[in-house]
Every structure is written in C-alpha cells, then in structure tokens.
Amino acid sequence: IQSGLLGALAGNLIASALQQKHNRLLLVTHQRLWSMLSSSLNLEGLDVTIHFIPEGETSKTLAQLDGIWQAAQQAGLTRRDAFVA
C-alpha cells in the first residue's frame, strides 16, 4: 500500500466496474476526496457529473438525497448511467 494509491487507481477501478455498460456517471463525494480522485477519473475519459456533499455522518440526510436526485435530473442521467458515492 502506498500514499496516493486510491487517487491513482480510482478512475481505472470505476471504469472497469462500469464495463462500458453505462454512458455517464454521477459521482457523489466531498471536496477533499474529489481532490484525490479528479485526475484519475479524467485520465479514464469518463463523463462524470460531480455532486458535492459535506463530509461526515451529519450529511446523510433526506435533504442531501434530494440534492443528489436533483443533480442526476439536471445532468440528464438515465437508467443507462451510474451513481458512485
């Protein structure tokens, strides 16, 4: 295990999991984690919409879920697309 491994591999792992079955991706994350993942996801050429939520357990609310649904709707996601949180 090495420092920065998640950031280096995240894009490849997510792209492999999607296996060309999904056109786009809604990534639900917080700012600190996004800073580690962004370059890896961009290298994979994934069509990613980012929805930021605050860190921590207190962010796991119905209001945050509503924001996620709205972000998916605004991005025009369909059943052929994927969510990753």
Backbone as JSON Lines, residues from 0, in Angstrom:
{"i":0,"aa":"I","n":[0.86,-1.16,0.0],"ca":[0.0,0.0,0.0],"c":[0.91,1.23,0.0]}
{"i":1,"aa":"Q","n":[0.52,2.2,-0.77],"ca":[1.34,3.42,-0.84],"c":[0.46,4.65,-0.78]}
{"i":2,"aa":"S","n":[1.06,5.74,-0.42],"ca":[0.35,7.0,-0.36],"c":[-0.14,7.39,-1.76]}
{"i":3,"aa":"G","n":[-1.39,7.85,-1.84],"ca":[-1.93,8.29,-3.12],"c":[-2.47,7.17,-4.01]}
{"i":4,"aa":"L","n":[-2.49,5.95,-3.51],"ca":[-2.91,4.81,-4.33],"c":[-4.38,4.92,-4.76]}
{"i":5,"aa":"L","n":[-5.25,5.34,-3.86],"ca":[-6.67,5.49,-4.21],"c":[-6.83,6.46,-5.37]}
{"i":6,"aa":"G","n":[-6.19,7.6,-5.26],"ca":[-6.29,8.6,-6.32],"c":[-5.74,8.1,-7.64]}
{"i":7,"aa":"A","n":[-4.68,7.33,-7.58],"ca":[-4.04,6.83,-8.8],"c":[-4.88,5.76,-9.5]}
{"i":8,"aa":"L","n":[-5.61,4.97,-8.75],"ca":[-6.32,3.84,-9.32],"c":[-7.83,4.02,-9.46]}
{"i":9,"aa":"A","n":[-8.38,5.02,-8.83],"ca":[-9.84,5.17,-8.76],"c":[-10.49,5.18,-10.14]}
{"i":10,"aa":"G","n":[-9.97,5.96,-11.05],"ca":[-10.57,6.05,-12.38],"c":[-10.6,4.71,-13.08]}
{"i":11,"aa":"N","n":[-9.5,3.98,-13.01],"ca":[-9.43,2.66,-13.64],"c":[-10.39,1.68,-12.99]}
{"i":12,"aa":"L","n":[-10.47,1.7,-11.67],"ca":[-11.38,0.79,-10.96],"c":[-12.84,1.09,-11.29]}
{"i":13,"aa":"I","n":[-13.2,2.35,-11.32],"ca":[-14.58,2.72,-11.63],"c":[-14.9,2.39,-13.08]}
{"i":14,"aa":"A","n":[-14.0,2.71,-14.0],"ca":[-14.23,2.4,-15.42],"c":[-14.38,0.89,-15.62]}
{"i":15,"aa":"S","n":[-13.56,0.11,-14.93],"ca":[-13.66,-1.35,-15.04],"c":[-14.99,-1.85,-14.49]}
{"i":16,"aa":"A","n":[-15.43,-1.28,-13.37],"ca":[-16.71,-1.71,-12.78],"c":[-17.88,-1.37,-13.69]}
{"i":17,"aa":"L","n":[-17.8,-0.26,-14.39],"ca":[-18.88,0.13,-15.29],"c":[-18.91,-0.72,-16.55]}
{"i":18,"aa":"Q","n":[-17.77,-1.25,-16.93],"ca":[-17.62,-2.18,-18.06],"c":[-18.36,-1.75,-19.32]}
{"i":19,"aa":"Q","n":[-18.24,-0.5,-19.66],"ca":[-18.83,0.02,-20.9],"c":[-20.35,-0.11,-20.95]}
{"i":20,"aa":"K","n":[-20.99,-0.47,-19.84],"ca":[-22.45,-0.61,-19.83],"c":[-23.15,0.71,-19.54]}
{"i":21,"aa":"H","n":[-22.42,1.67,-19.05],"ca":[-23.02,2.92,-18.64],"c":[-22.36,4.06,-19.42]}
{"i":22,"aa":"N","n":[-23.18,5.03,-19.8],"ca":[-22.69,6.15,-20.59],"c":[-22.06,7.24,-19.73]}
{"i":23,"aa":"R","n":[-22.71,7.53,-18.61],"ca":[-22.26,8.63,-17.76],"c":[-22.28,8.2,-16.3]}
{"i":24,"aa":"L","n":[-21.71,9.06,-15.48],"ca":[-21.54,8.75,-14.07],"c":[-21.85,9.97,-13.23]}
{"i":25,"aa":"L","n":[-22.65,9.8,-12.18],"ca":[-22.82,10.83,-11.17],"c":[-21.99,10.41,-9.97]}
{"i":26,"aa":"L","n":[-21.0,11.2,-9.65],"ca":[-20.12,10.92,-8.51],"c":[-20.53,11.81,-7.36]}
{"i":27,"aa":"V","n":[-20.93,11.18,-6.25],"ca":[-21.31,11.9,-5.04],"c":[-20.12,11.79,-4.09]}
{"i":28,"aa":"T","n":[-19.55,12.93,-3.74],"ca":[-18.32,12.93,-2.95],"c":[-18.21,14.23,-2.17]}
{"i":29,"aa":"H","n":[-17.18,14.33,-1.39],"ca":[-16.88,15.6,-0.72],"c":[-15.59,16.17,-1.32]}
{"i":30,"aa":"Q","n":[-15.35,17.43,-1.08],"ca":[-14.27,18.16,-1.74],"c":[-12.9,17.52,-1.52]}
{"i":31,"aa":"R","n":[-12.62,17.08,-0.3],"ca":[-11.29,16.52,-0.01],"c":[-11.05,15.24,-0.8]}
{"i":32,"aa":"L","n":[-12.05,14.38,-0.86],"ca":[-11.89,13.14,-1.62],"c":[-11.81,13.43,-3.12]}
{"i":33,"aa":"W","n":[-12.61,14.37,-3.61],"ca":[-12.57,14.72,-5.03],"c":[-11.17,15.18,-5.44]}
{"i":34,"aa":"S","n":[-10.5,15.91,-4.58],"ca":[-9.16,16.38,-4.94],"c":[-8.2,15.21,-5.15]}
{"i":35,"aa":"M","n":[-8.47,14.07,-4.51],"ca":[-7.63,12.88,-4.72],"c":[-8.03,12.09,-5.97]}
{"i":36,"aa":"L","n":[-9.29,12.17,-6.38],"ca":[-9.81,11.34,-7.46],"c":[-9.83,12.0,-8.82]}
{"i":37,"aa":"S","n":[-9.87,13.31,-8.87],"ca":[-10.17,14.02,-10.11],"c":[-9.23,13.68,-11.26]}
{"i":38,"aa":"S","n":[-7.94,13.68,-11.05],"ca":[-7.03,13.44,-12.17],"c":[-7.15,12.01,-12.69]}
{"i":39,"aa":"S","n":[-7.37,11.05,-11.82],"ca":[-7.51,9.66,-12.24],"c":[-8.78,9.47,-13.07]}
{"i":40,"aa":"L","n":[-9.87,10.07,-12.67],"ca":[-11.12,9.95,-13.42],"c":[-11.01,10.64,-14.77]}
{"i":41,"aa":"N","n":[-10.36,11.78,-14.81],"ca":[-10.19,12.49,-16.08],"c":[-9.33,11.69,-17.05]}
{"i":42,"aa":"L","n":[-8.34,10.97,-16.56],"ca":[-7.49,10.16,-17.43],"c":[-8.26,9.03,-18.1]}
{"i":43,"aa":"E","n":[-9.29,8.51,-17.44],"ca":[-10.08,7.41,-18.0],"c":[-11.09,7.9,-19.02]}
{"i":44,"aa":"G","n":[-11.24,9.21,-19.15],"ca":[-12.18,9.75,-20.12],"c":[-13.64,9.54,-19.76]}
{"i":45,"aa":"L","n":[-13.92,9.36,-18.47],"ca":[-15.29,9.16,-18.04],"c":[-16.08,10.47,-18.1]}
{"i":46,"aa":"D","n":[-17.34,10.39,-18.48],"ca":[-18.23,11.54,-18.49],"c":[-18.84,11.63,-17.1]}
{"i":47,"aa":"V","n":[-18.24,12.46,-16.25],"ca":[-18.58,12.5,-14.83],"c":[-19.25,13.82,-14.47]}
{"i":48,"aa":"T","n":[-20.38,13.71,-13.78],"ca":[-21.01,14.85,-13.14],"c":[-20.72,14.72,-11.66]}
{"i":49,"aa":"I","n":[-20.23,15.78,-11.05],"ca":[-19.87,15.75,-9.63],"c":[-20.97,16.42,-8.82]}
{"i":50,"aa":"H","n":[-21.33,15.76,-7.72],"ca":[-22.24,16.37,-6.75],"c":[-21.54,16.32,-5.4]}
{"i":51,"aa":"F","n":[-21.25,17.49,-4.86],"ca":[-20.54,17.56,-3.58],"c":[-21.51,17.57,-2.42]}
{"i":52,"aa":"I","n":[-21.16,16.83,-1.38],"ca":[-21.87,16.9,-0.11],"c":[-20.82,17.14,0.97]}
{"i":53,"aa":"P","n":[-21.22,17.72,2.09],"ca":[-20.26,17.93,3.18],"c":[-19.81,16.59,3.77]}
{"i":54,"aa":"E","n":[-18.62,16.58,4.34],"ca":[-18.11,15.37,4.99],"c":[-18.9,15.06,6.25]}
{"i":55,"aa":"G","n":[-18.93,13.79,6.61],"ca":[-19.44,13.39,7.91],"c":[-20.83,12.8,7.92]}
{"i":56,"aa":"E","n":[-21.13,12.15,9.02],"ca":[-22.4,11.48,9.21],"c":[-23.59,12.44,9.18]}
{"i":57,"aa":"T","n":[-23.38,13.66,9.61],"ca":[-24.49,14.61,9.66],"c":[-24.98,14.99,8.26]}
{"i":58,"aa":"S","n":[-24.24,14.65,7.24],"ca":[-24.65,14.95,5.86],"c":[-25.53,13.86,5.27]}
{"i":59,"aa":"K","n":[-25.71,12.78,5.98],"ca":[-26.53,11.68,5.48],"c":[-27.99,11.94,5.85]}
{"i":60,"aa":"T","n":[-28.61,12.83,5.05],"ca":[-29.99,13.26,5.34],"c":[-30.84,13.14,4.08]}
{"i":61,"aa":"L","n":[-32.14,13.21,4.27],"ca":[-33.05,13.21,3.13],"c":[-32.87,14.46,2.28]}
{"i":62,"aa":"A","n":[-32.5,15.56,2.9],"ca":[-32.25,16.79,2.14],"c":[-31.06,16.6,1.19]}
{"i":63,"aa":"Q","n":[-30.01,15.93,1.66],"ca":[-28.87,15.66,0.79],"c":[-29.26,14.7,-0.33]}
{"i":64,"aa":"L","n":[-30.09,13.7,0.0],"ca":[-30.56,12.76,-1.03],"c":[-31.36,13.49,-2.1]}
{"i":65,"aa":"D","n":[-32.19,14.42,-1.68],"ca":[-32.94,15.21,-2.64],"c":[-32.0,15.98,-3.56]}
{"i":66,"aa":"G","n":[-30.93,16.53,-3.0],"ca":[-29.94,17.23,-3.82],"c":[-29.28,16.32,-4.83]}
{"i":67,"aa":"I","n":[-29.03,15.07,-4.44],"ca":[-28.44,14.09,-5.35],"c":[-29.4,13.78,-6.5]}
{"i":68,"aa":"W","n":[-30.68,13.57,-6.17],"ca":[-31.67,13.31,-7.22],"c":[-31.78,14.5,-8.18]}
{"i":69,"aa":"Q","n":[-31.76,15.7,-7.63],"ca":[-31.83,16.89,-8.49],"c":[-30.6,16.99,-9.39]}
{"i":70,"aa":"A","n":[-29.43,16.67,-8.86],"ca":[-28.21,16.7,-9.68],"c":[-28.29,15.69,-10.81]}
{"i":71,"aa":"A","n":[-28.83,14.52,-10.52],"ca":[-28.99,13.48,-11.56],"c":[-29.97,13.95,-12.63]}
{"i":72,"aa":"Q","n":[-31.05,14.57,-12.21],"ca":[-32.03,15.07,-13.17],"c":[-31.44,16.18,-14.03]}
{"i":73,"aa":"Q","n":[-30.74,17.12,-13.41],"ca":[-30.13,18.22,-14.16],"c":[-29.08,17.73,-15.14]}
{"i":74,"aa":"A","n":[-28.39,16.65,-14.79],"ca":[-27.37,16.08,-15.68],"c":[-27.99,15.25,-16.79]}
{"i":75,"aa":"G","n":[-29.3,14.99,-16.69],"ca":[-29.97,14.19,-17.71],"c":[-29.64,12.71,-17.64]}
{"i":76,"aa":"L","n":[-29.29,12.22,-16.45],"ca":[-28.96,10.81,-16.31],"c":[-30.18,9.94,-16.55]}
{"i":77,"aa":"T","n":[-29.94,8.77,-17.09],"ca":[-30.98,7.79,-17.36],"c":[-30.6,6.47,-16.7]}
{"i":78,"aa":"R","n":[-31.41,5.45,-16.91],"ca":[-31.11,4.14,-16.33],"c":[-29.84,3.51,-16.91]}
{"i":79,"aa":"R","n":[-29.34,4.04,-18.0],"ca":[-28.08,3.54,-18.58],"c":[-26.85,4.15,-17.92]}
{"i":80,"aa":"D","n":[-27.07,5.06,-17.0],"ca":[-25.98,5.75,-16.34],"c":[-25.78,5.19,-14.93]}
{"i":81,"aa":"A","n":[-24.73,5.62,-14.26],"ca":[-24.38,5.05,-12.96],"c":[-24.18,6.13,-11.9]}
{"i":82,"aa":"F","n":[-24.36,5.72,-10.66],"ca":[-24.06,6.55,-9.49],"c":[-22.9,5.9,-8.75]}
{"i":83,"aa":"V","n":[-21.97,6.69,-8.29],"ca":[-20.9,6.21,-7.4],"c":[-20.81,7.2,-6.26]}
{"i":84,"aa":"A","n":[-20.79,6.68,-5.03],"ca":[-20.68,7.54,-3.86],"c":[-19.54,7.07,-2.99]}
